[in-house]
Coordinates of C-alpha atoms in Angstrom, one line a residue:
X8 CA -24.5 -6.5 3.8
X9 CA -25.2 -9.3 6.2
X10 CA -26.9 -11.3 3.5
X11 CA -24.2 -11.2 1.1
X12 CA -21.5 -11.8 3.6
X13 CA -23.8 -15.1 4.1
X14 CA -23.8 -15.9 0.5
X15 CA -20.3 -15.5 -0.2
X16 CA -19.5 -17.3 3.1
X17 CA -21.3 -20.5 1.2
X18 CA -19.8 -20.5 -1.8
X19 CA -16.5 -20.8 -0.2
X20 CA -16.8 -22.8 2.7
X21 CA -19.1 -24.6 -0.5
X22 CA -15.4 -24.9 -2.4
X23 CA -13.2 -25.6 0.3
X24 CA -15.4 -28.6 1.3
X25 CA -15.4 -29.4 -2.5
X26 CA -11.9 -29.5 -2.1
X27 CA -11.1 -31.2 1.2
X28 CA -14.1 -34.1 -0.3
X29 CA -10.6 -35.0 -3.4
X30 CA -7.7 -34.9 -0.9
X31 CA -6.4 -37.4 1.4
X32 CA -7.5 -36.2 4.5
X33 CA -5.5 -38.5 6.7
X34 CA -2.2 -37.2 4.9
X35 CA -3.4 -33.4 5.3
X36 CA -3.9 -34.0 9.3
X37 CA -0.4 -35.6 9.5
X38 CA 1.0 -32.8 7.9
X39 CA 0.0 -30.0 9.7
X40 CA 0.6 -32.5 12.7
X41 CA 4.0 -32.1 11.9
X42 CA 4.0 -27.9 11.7
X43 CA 7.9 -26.8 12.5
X44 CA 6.8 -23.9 14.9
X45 CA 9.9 -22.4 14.9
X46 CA 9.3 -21.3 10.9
X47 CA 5.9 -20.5 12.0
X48 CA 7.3 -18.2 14.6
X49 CA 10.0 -16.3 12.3
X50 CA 6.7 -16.5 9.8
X51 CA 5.0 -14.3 12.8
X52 CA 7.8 -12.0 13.0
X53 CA 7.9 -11.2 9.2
X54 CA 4.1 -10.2 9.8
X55 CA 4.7 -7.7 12.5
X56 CA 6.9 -6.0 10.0
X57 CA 4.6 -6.2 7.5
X58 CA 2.0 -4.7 10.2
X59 CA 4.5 -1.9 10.9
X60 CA 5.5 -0.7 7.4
X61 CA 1.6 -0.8 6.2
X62 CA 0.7 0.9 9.1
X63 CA 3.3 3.7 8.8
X64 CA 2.2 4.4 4.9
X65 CA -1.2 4.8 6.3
X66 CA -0.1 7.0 9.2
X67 CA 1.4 9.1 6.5
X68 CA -1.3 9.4 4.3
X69 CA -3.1 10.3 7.2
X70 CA -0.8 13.4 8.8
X71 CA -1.7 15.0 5.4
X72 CA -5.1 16.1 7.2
X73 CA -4.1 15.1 10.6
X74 CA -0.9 16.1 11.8
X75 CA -1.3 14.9 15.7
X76 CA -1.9 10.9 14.4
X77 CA 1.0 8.4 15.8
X78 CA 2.4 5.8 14.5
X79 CA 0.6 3.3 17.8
X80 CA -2.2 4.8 16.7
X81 CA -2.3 3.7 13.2
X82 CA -1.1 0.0 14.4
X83 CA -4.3 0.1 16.5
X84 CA -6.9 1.0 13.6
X85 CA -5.1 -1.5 11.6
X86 CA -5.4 -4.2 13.7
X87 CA -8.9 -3.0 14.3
X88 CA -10.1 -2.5 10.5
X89 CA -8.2 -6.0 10.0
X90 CA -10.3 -7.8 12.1
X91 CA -13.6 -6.1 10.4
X92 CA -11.9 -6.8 7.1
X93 CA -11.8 -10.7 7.6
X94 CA -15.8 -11.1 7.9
X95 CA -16.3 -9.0 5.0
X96 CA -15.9 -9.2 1.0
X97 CA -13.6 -7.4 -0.5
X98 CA -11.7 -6.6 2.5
X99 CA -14.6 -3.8 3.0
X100 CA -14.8 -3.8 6.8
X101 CA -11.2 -1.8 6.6
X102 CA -13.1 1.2 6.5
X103 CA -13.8 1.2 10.3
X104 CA -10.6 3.1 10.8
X105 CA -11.9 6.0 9.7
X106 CA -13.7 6.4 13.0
X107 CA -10.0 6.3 14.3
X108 CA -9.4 9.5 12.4
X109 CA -12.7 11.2 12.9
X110 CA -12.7 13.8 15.8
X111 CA -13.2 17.5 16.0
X112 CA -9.9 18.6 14.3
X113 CA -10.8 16.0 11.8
X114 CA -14.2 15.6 10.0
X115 CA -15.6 12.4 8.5
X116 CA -15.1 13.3 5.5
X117 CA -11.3 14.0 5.7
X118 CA -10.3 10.9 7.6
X119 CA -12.8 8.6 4.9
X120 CA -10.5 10.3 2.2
X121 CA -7.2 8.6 3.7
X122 CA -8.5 5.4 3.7
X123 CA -9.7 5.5 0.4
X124 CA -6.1 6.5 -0.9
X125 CA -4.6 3.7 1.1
X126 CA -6.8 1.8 -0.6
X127 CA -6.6 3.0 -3.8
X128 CA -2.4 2.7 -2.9
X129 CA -3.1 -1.0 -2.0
X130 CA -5.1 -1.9 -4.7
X131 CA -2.8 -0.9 -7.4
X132 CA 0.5 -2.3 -6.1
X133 CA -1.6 -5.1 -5.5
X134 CA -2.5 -5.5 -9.1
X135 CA 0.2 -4.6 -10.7
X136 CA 2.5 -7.0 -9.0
X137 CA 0.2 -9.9 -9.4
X138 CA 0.4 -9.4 -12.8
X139 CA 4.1 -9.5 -13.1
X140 CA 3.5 -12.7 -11.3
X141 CA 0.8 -14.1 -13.6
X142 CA 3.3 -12.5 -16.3
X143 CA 6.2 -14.6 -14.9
X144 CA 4.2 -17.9 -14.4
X145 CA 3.3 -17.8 -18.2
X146 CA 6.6 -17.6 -19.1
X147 CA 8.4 -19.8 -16.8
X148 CA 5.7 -22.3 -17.1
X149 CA 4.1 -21.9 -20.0
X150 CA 0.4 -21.6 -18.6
X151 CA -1.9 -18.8 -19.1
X152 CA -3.7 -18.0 -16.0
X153 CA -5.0 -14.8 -17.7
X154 CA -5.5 -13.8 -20.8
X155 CA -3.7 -10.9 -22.0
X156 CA -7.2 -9.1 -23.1
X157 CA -8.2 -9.7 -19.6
X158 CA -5.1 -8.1 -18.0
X159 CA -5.8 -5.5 -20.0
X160 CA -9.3 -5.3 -19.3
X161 CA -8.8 -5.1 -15.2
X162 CA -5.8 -2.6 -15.9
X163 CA -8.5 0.0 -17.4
X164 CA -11.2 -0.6 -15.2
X165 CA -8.5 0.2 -12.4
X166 CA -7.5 3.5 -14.3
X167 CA -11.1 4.4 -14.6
X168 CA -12.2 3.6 -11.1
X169 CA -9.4 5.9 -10.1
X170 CA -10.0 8.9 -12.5
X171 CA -13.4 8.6 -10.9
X172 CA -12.7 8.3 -7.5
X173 CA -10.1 11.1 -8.1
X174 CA -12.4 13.7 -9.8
X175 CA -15.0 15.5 -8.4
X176 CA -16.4 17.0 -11.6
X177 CA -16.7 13.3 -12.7
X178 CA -17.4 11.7 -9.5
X179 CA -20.4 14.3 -9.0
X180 CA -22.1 14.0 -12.4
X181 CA -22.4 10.3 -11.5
X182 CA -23.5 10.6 -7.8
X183 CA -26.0 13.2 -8.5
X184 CA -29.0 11.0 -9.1
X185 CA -28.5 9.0 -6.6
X186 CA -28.1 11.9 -4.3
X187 CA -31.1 13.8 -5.0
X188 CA -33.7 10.3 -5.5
X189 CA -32.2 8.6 -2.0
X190 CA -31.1 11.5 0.4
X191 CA -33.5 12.9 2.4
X192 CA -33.9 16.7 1.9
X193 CA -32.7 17.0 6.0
X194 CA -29.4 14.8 5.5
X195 CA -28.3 16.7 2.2
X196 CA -26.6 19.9 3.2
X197 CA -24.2 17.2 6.2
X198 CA -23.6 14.9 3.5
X199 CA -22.5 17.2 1.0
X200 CA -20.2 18.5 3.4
X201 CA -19.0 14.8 4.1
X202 CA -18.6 15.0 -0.1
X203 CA -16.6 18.6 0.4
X204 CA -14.3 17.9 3.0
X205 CA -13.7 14.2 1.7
X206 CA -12.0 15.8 -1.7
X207 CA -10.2 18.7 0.1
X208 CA -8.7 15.4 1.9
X209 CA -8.4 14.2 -1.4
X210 CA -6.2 17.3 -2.2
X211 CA -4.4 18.1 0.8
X212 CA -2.3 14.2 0.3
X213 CA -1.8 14.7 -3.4
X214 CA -0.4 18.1 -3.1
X215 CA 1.8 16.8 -0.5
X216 CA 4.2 15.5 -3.0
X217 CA 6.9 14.1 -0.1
X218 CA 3.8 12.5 1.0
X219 CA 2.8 11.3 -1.6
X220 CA 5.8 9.7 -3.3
X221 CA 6.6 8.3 0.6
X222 CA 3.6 6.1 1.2
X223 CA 3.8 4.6 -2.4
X224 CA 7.5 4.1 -1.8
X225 CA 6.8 2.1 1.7
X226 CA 3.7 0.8 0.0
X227 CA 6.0 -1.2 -2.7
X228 CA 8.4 -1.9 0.3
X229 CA 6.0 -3.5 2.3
X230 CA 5.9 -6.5 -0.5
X231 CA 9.0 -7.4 0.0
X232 CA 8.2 -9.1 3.4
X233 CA 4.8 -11.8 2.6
X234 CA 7.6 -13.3 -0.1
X235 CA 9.9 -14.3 3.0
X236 CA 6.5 -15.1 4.9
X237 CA 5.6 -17.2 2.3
X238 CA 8.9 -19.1 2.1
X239 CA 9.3 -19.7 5.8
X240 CA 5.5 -21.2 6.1
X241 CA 5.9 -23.3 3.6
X242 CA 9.1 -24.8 5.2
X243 CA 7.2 -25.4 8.2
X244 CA 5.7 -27.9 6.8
X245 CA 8.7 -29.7 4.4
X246 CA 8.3 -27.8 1.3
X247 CA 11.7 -26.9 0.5
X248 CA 11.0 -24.6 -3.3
X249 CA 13.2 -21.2 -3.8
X250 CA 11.9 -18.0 -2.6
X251 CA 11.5 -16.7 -5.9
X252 CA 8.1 -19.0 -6.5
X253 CA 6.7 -17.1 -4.0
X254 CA 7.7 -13.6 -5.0
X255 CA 5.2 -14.7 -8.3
X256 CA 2.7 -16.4 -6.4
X257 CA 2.2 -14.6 -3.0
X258 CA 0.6 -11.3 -5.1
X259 CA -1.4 -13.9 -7.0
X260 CA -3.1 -15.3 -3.6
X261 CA -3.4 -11.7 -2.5
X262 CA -5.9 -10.7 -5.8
X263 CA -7.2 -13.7 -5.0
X264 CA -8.1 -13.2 -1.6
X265 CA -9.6 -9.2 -2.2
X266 CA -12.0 -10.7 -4.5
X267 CA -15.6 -10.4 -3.7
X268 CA -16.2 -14.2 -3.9
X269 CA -15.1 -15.6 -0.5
X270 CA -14.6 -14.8 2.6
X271 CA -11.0 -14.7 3.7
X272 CA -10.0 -16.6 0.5
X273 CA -11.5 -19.9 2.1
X274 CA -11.9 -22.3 -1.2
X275 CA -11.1 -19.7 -3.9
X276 CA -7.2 -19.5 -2.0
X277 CA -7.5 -23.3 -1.9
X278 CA -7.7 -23.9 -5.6
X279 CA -5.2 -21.8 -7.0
X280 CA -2.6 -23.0 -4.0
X281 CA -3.1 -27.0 -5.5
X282 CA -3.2 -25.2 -9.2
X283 CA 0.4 -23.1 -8.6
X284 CA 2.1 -25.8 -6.3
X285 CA 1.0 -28.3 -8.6
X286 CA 3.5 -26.4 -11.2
X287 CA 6.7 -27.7 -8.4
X288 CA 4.7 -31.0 -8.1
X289 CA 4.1 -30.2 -4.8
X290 CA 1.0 -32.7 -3.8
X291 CA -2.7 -31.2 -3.6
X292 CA -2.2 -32.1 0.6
X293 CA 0.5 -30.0 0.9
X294 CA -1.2 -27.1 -1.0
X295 CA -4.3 -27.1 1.5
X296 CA -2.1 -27.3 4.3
X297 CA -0.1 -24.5 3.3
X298 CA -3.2 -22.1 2.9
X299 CA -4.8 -23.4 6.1
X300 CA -1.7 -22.2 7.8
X301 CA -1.7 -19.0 5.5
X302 CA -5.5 -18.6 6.9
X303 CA -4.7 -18.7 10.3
X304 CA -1.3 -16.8 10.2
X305 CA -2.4 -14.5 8.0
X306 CA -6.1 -13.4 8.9
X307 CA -7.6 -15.3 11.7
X308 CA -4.4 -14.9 14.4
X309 CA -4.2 -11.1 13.1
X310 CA -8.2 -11.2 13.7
X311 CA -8.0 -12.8 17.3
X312 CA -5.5 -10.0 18.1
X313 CA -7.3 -7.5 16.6
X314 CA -10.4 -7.8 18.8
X315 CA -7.8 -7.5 22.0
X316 CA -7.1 -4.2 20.7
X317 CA -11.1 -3.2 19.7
X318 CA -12.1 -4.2 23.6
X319 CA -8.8 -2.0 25.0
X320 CA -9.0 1.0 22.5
X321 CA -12.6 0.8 21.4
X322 CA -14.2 2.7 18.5
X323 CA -15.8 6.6 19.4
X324 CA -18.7 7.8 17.5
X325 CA -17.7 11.5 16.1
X326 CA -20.1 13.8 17.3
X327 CA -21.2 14.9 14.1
X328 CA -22.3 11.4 13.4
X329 CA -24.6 11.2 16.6

């Protein structure tokens, strides 16, 4: 893990210095020099909402196999998992709020389950708005970021990835190998309980239909937000284009940034900010600033608070891990 982080760390940092190497440096520094803080500040607030709401679908998702689990709570793994998530590809250090869930009323397996489905939840909104955004940049624009066989190609491998994820039967037949070569015969009958419980998790959310339809309900809900966020950061710094640009664009940058070829979207983000703002004419400068501001408002001063919260509510180790 540590060596791929690495890796993907130098192929962006690799980009973004690509990028900052064709750009007028001088005029970048003047414009961030010239950051309106009170748009950054209303930009702040918007996030806490966005915090909230994602943090209450999960908390949801999570009272399916854990009753007891409070909202505070679920702001405090989220901040958590966010700052893991920053320093990892794909968003993958998320997964350390399970050991928020964990406890003796709660196995591993159960509280991994939740997590998954609000990934699973995240992943598909995520998806399937950027493509009505890619969708509505080919039309208003006439560009083609994506082909249409290539849409069509990452909505299947979604669907599958889901009906795997989702079935046991499935999901079992292709785990098997890999569980009997790699598992040491003393680990097997804990990790198939892991397995067990994680689907019965699985099972107890879905079946909970108020549940179910809730957290996808505040899970589309909590898009409507990073469009206003994206608006008021760029009018920090004088661009002054309708809110509806960013309503296409923002879900773009997200499936951008939840690739596994950067860390944090550094470089890959920068590209396809000069690419999209280039549509409005808005000058390459402008289009770096803008996703430097987006890195720090978005990931590195969620991040910074996010370790406050690890050192005053700090991880426990389940005993059944131990």
């Amino acid at each position: 893990m540590k060596t791929g982080i690495k890796i993907f760390s130098i192929v962006g940092i690799a980009l973004f210095l690509l990028i900052l190497s064709r750009i007028n440096l001088n005029d970048l520094v003047n414009i961030l020099a010239h950051t309106n803080v009170l748009f950054l500040f209303l930009a702040f607030l918007v996030t806490c909402i966005t915090i909230i709401l994602k943090s209450l679908k999960w908390k949801i998702i999570v009272n399916s196999v854990k009753p007891s689990f409070s909202l505070r709570e679920s702001i405090v793994a989220f901040f958590v998992g966010f700052s893991f998530s920053t320093i990892t590809p794909a968003k993958l250090g998320d997964f350390v709020k399970v050991l928020y869930v964990a406890d003796e009323n709660c196995s591993l397996g159960k509280a991994l389950s939740t997590v998954v489905i609000d990934r699973l939840i995240d992943i598909i909104l995520l998806v399937s708005i950027a493509l009505i955004g890619i969708y509505g940049f080919s039309v208003l624009y006439h560009i083609d970021i994506i082909s249409i066989s290539a849409i069509l190609l990452v909505v299947l491998i979604i669907i599958a990835g889901a009906y795997v994820v989702l079935n046991k039967q499935v999901l079992s037949a292709l785990l098997k190998p890999f569980f009997n070569f790699f598992v040491p015969q003393h680990l097997k009958n804990k990790l198939s309980m892991y397995y067990n419980d994680f689907f019965t998790g699985m099972y107890s959310f879905y079946n909970d239909r108020f549940r179910f339809f809730s957290s996808i309900f505040i899970g589309i809900v909590s898009w409507i937000p990073p469009f206003f966020y994206g608006y008021l950061l760029a009018r920090s710094i004088g661009i002054d284009i309708d809110i509806f640009f960013f309503v296409l664009a923002i879900p773009v940058m997200g499936l951008i940034d939840v690739l596994p070829i950067s860390i944090s979207g550094i470089g890959t983000r920068d590209m396809a900010l000069i690419f999209l703002f280039g549509l409005k004419s808005i000058s390459a400068e402008l289009a770096v600033a803008f996703s430097l501001l987006y890195l720090f408002m978005s990931y590195w001063l969620t991040a910074l608070i996010g370790v406050g919260v690890y050192f005053k509510y700090p991880v426990k180790i389940p005993e059944e891990m131990s």
